[in-house]
Amino acid sequence: MHGQPHIGFTKNYFTERTAFIATNSVRIETAVNKVCPQGSWCGPGYWNIQYNSLLNLNYAKWTKTIAYADDLLIAVRAATIAEVGNYTNMEMTKIIKWSKENKLLFNDQKSKVLLISRRRKERKTIDLFLNNNRLEQVDKLKYLGIIIDSKFKFNEHIQYITDKCSKLTFRRLMSTIVDVPHS
């Protein structure tokens, strides 16, 4: 261990950790043995190491995973909507297995399904499951600040940004108006 002090540091980082809350007269302390420690300089690096194993699972060629912090986006491409459902549920099985092995759970209440298709005659619903619960399908979602809709058009996002800029411009204009009294 003399030549590799970082190994001892890493081991100590994940073992015998405690969390506490203290008030004027009471201190409650408990052992912490799960999750990546937060609020430290090396926590994000350890999280990336852990999360990279999820991104590097053996996904099929039709699947692309994108992660930002602890958000995961799974994009699946197929010839039909039925195939998208089947392929995505197969990939979800891999992700659920990974989450159990790594003692990390994905929140099925926050997870959403957005089916992007411009086809008119095919059904537009898809049944995807996480933790044995059917995920809510939405017509649009906001991902990393961008509103994406089921037709992959950005009209709503453009309107959102336009409205936001108009409000900022109006506020700035109103803050620069100086009330000059008439003589």
CSV table of C-alpha atoms in Angstrom, one decimal:
chain,number,residue,atom,x,y,z
A,1,MET,CA,0.0,0.0,0.0
A,2,HIS,CA,3.0,2.3,0.3
A,3,GLY,CA,3.3,2.7,-3.4
A,4,GLN,CA,-0.5,3.3,-3.9
A,5,PRO,CA,-1.8,5.6,-1.2
A,6,HIS,CA,-4.9,6.4,-3.4
A,7,ILE,CA,-6.2,2.9,-2.9
A,8,GLY,CA,-6.4,3.2,0.8
A,9,PHE,CA,-8.0,6.6,0.5
A,10,THR,CA,-10.6,5.3,-1.9
A,11,LYS,CA,-11.4,2.3,0.4
A,12,ASN,CA,-11.7,4.7,3.4
A,13,TYR,CA,-14.0,7.0,1.3
A,14,PHE,CA,-16.6,4.2,1.0
A,15,THR,CA,-16.4,2.5,4.3
A,16,GLU,CA,-17.4,3.4,7.9
A,17,ARG,CA,-19.2,6.6,6.7
A,18,THR,CA,-21.8,8.3,8.9
A,19,ALA,CA,-24.4,11.0,8.5
A,20,PHE,CA,-25.7,13.1,11.3
A,21,ILE,CA,-28.1,15.8,12.1
A,22,ALA,CA,-27.6,18.0,15.1
A,23,THR,CA,-29.8,20.6,16.9
A,24,ASN,CA,-29.0,22.5,20.1
A,25,SER,CA,-29.3,19.6,22.4
A,26,VAL,CA,-29.7,16.4,20.2
A,27,ARG,CA,-27.3,14.7,17.7
A,28,ILE,CA,-28.5,11.8,15.7
A,29,GLU,CA,-26.0,9.8,13.8
A,30,THR,CA,-26.4,6.8,11.5
A,31,ALA,CA,-24.2,4.6,9.4
A,32,VAL,CA,-24.2,5.2,5.6
A,33,ASN,CA,-23.4,2.2,3.4
A,34,LYS,CA,-25.1,3.1,0.1
A,35,VAL,CA,-25.0,5.7,-2.6
A,36,CYS,CA,-22.1,7.8,-3.9
A,37,PRO,CA,-21.0,10.4,-1.2
A,38,GLN,CA,-22.1,13.9,-2.2
A,39,GLY,CA,-20.6,17.3,-1.6
A,40,SER,CA,-17.0,16.2,-1.9
A,41,TRP,CA,-14.4,17.0,-4.5
A,42,CYS,CA,-14.1,13.4,-5.7
A,43,GLY,CA,-17.8,12.3,-5.5
A,44,PRO,CA,-18.5,13.3,-9.1
A,45,GLY,CA,-15.5,11.2,-10.4
A,46,TYR,CA,-16.6,8.2,-8.5
A,47,TRP,CA,-20.2,8.7,-9.8
A,48,ASN,CA,-18.9,8.8,-13.3
A,49,ILE,CA,-16.9,5.5,-12.8
A,50,GLN,CA,-20.1,3.8,-11.5
A,51,TYR,CA,-22.4,5.3,-14.1
A,52,ASN,CA,-20.1,4.5,-17.0
A,53,SER,CA,-20.7,0.8,-16.4
A,54,LEU,CA,-24.4,1.4,-17.1
A,55,LEU,CA,-23.6,3.3,-20.3
A,56,ASN,CA,-21.2,0.5,-21.4
A,57,LEU,CA,-23.7,-2.3,-21.1
A,58,ASN,CA,-24.0,-4.6,-24.2
A,59,TYR,CA,-26.8,-2.6,-25.8
A,60,ALA,CA,-28.1,-3.6,-29.2
A,61,LYS,CA,-27.1,-1.6,-32.3
A,62,TRP,CA,-30.5,0.1,-32.4
A,63,THR,CA,-30.0,1.6,-28.9
A,64,LYS,CA,-28.2,4.8,-27.9
A,65,THR,CA,-27.9,5.8,-24.3
A,66,ILE,CA,-27.1,9.4,-23.2
A,67,ALA,CA,-26.4,10.5,-19.7
A,68,TYR,CA,-26.0,13.8,-18.0
A,69,ALA,CA,-25.4,13.7,-14.2
A,70,ASP,CA,-27.9,11.1,-13.0
A,71,ASP,CA,-30.4,11.6,-15.9
A,72,LEU,CA,-30.5,8.7,-18.4
A,73,LEU,CA,-32.0,8.9,-21.9
A,74,ILE,CA,-32.5,5.8,-23.9
A,75,ALA,CA,-33.1,6.2,-27.6
A,76,VAL,CA,-34.3,3.2,-29.6
A,77,ARG,CA,-34.8,3.1,-33.4
A,78,ALA,CA,-36.9,0.5,-35.2
A,79,ALA,CA,-39.0,-0.1,-38.3
A,80,THR,CA,-42.3,-0.2,-36.4
A,81,ILE,CA,-43.6,1.0,-33.1
A,82,ALA,CA,-44.2,-2.6,-31.9
A,83,GLU,CA,-40.5,-3.3,-32.5
A,84,VAL,CA,-39.5,-0.1,-30.6
A,85,GLY,CA,-41.6,-1.4,-27.6
A,86,ASN,CA,-40.0,-4.9,-27.7
A,87,TYR,CA,-36.5,-3.6,-28.2
A,88,THR,CA,-36.8,-1.0,-25.5
A,89,ASN,CA,-38.2,-3.5,-22.9
A,90,MET,CA,-35.3,-5.8,-23.7
A,91,GLU,CA,-32.9,-2.9,-23.0
A,92,MET,CA,-34.8,-2.0,-19.8
A,93,THR,CA,-34.3,-5.5,-18.6
A,94,LYS,CA,-30.5,-5.0,-18.8
A,95,ILE,CA,-30.8,-1.6,-17.1
A,96,ILE,CA,-32.9,-3.0,-14.2
A,97,LYS,CA,-30.5,-5.9,-13.7
A,98,TRP,CA,-27.6,-3.3,-13.6
A,99,SER,CA,-29.5,-1.1,-11.1
A,100,LYS,CA,-30.1,-4.1,-8.8
A,101,GLU,CA,-26.5,-5.2,-9.0
A,102,ASN,CA,-25.3,-1.7,-8.2
A,103,LYS,CA,-28.0,-1.0,-5.5
A,104,LEU,CA,-29.3,2.0,-7.4
A,105,LEU,CA,-33.0,2.4,-8.3
A,106,PHE,CA,-34.5,4.4,-11.1
A,107,ASN,CA,-37.7,6.2,-10.2
A,108,ASP,CA,-40.6,4.9,-12.3
A,109,GLN,CA,-42.7,7.9,-11.3
A,110,LYS,CA,-40.2,10.4,-12.8
A,111,SER,CA,-39.3,8.3,-15.8
A,112,LYS,CA,-41.3,9.1,-19.0
A,113,VAL,CA,-41.8,7.6,-22.5
A,114,LEU,CA,-41.7,9.8,-25.5
A,115,LEU,CA,-42.5,8.1,-28.8
A,116,ILE,CA,-41.1,10.1,-31.7
A,117,SER,CA,-42.7,9.3,-35.0
A,118,ARG,CA,-44.2,11.1,-38.0
A,119,ARG,CA,-46.2,8.1,-39.2
A,120,ARG,CA,-49.9,8.7,-39.3
A,121,LYS,CA,-51.4,5.3,-39.6
A,122,GLU,CA,-49.6,3.4,-36.9
A,123,ARG,CA,-50.8,3.3,-33.3
A,124,LYS,CA,-49.1,5.9,-31.2
A,125,THR,CA,-49.0,4.2,-27.8
A,126,ILE,CA,-46.2,2.1,-26.4
A,127,ASP,CA,-46.0,0.0,-23.2
A,128,LEU,CA,-42.7,0.2,-21.5
A,129,PHE,CA,-42.0,-1.0,-17.9
A,130,LEU,CA,-39.7,-0.1,-15.1
A,131,ASN,CA,-39.8,-1.9,-11.8
A,132,ASN,CA,-42.9,-3.8,-13.1
A,133,ASN,CA,-44.7,-0.5,-13.5
A,134,ARG,CA,-45.9,0.9,-16.8
A,135,LEU,CA,-44.2,4.1,-17.6
A,136,GLU,CA,-46.2,7.2,-18.4
A,137,GLN,CA,-46.2,8.2,-22.1
A,138,VAL,CA,-46.1,11.9,-22.9
A,139,ASP,CA,-46.4,14.0,-26.0
A,140,LYS,CA,-43.5,16.2,-25.1
A,141,LEU,CA,-40.8,16.4,-22.5
A,142,LYS,CA,-38.1,18.8,-21.4
A,143,TYR,CA,-34.7,17.3,-21.4
A,144,LEU,CA,-31.7,19.4,-20.4
A,145,GLY,CA,-33.7,22.5,-21.0
A,146,ILE,CA,-34.9,21.6,-24.5
A,147,ILE,CA,-38.6,20.8,-25.2
A,148,ILE,CA,-38.8,17.8,-27.4
A,149,ASP,CA,-42.1,16.7,-28.9
A,150,SER,CA,-43.4,13.5,-30.4
A,151,LYS,CA,-42.9,14.8,-34.0
A,152,PHE,CA,-39.4,16.0,-33.3
A,153,LYS,CA,-40.3,19.5,-34.2
A,154,PHE,CA,-39.1,22.4,-32.0
A,155,ASN,CA,-42.0,24.9,-32.4
A,156,GLU,CA,-42.9,24.6,-28.7
A,157,HIS,CA,-39.3,25.0,-27.6
A,158,ILE,CA,-38.9,28.0,-29.9
A,159,GLN,CA,-42.1,29.6,-28.5
A,160,TYR,CA,-40.9,28.9,-24.9
A,161,ILE,CA,-37.5,30.6,-25.6
A,162,THR,CA,-39.2,33.5,-27.4
A,163,ASP,CA,-41.6,34.1,-24.5
A,164,LYS,CA,-38.7,33.9,-22.0
A,165,CYS,CA,-36.6,36.4,-24.0
A,166,SER,CA,-39.6,38.7,-24.3
A,167,LYS,CA,-40.1,38.7,-20.5
A,168,LEU,CA,-36.4,39.4,-19.9
A,169,THR,CA,-36.3,42.2,-22.5
A,170,PHE,CA,-39.5,43.8,-21.0
A,171,ARG,CA,-38.1,43.6,-17.5
A,172,ARG,CA,-34.8,45.1,-18.6
A,173,LEU,CA,-36.6,47.8,-20.5
A,174,MET,CA,-38.8,48.6,-17.5
A,175,SER,CA,-35.8,48.8,-15.1
A,176,THR,CA,-34.1,51.4,-17.3
A,177,ILE,CA,-37.0,53.7,-17.6
A,178,VAL,CA,-36.3,56.7,-15.4
A,179,ASP,CA,-39.2,58.8,-14.1
A,180,VAL,CA,-38.3,62.4,-14.9
A,181,PRO,CA,-40.6,64.9,-13.2
A,182,HIS,CA,-42.1,67.6,-15.4
A,183,SER,CA,-41.4,71.2,-14.4
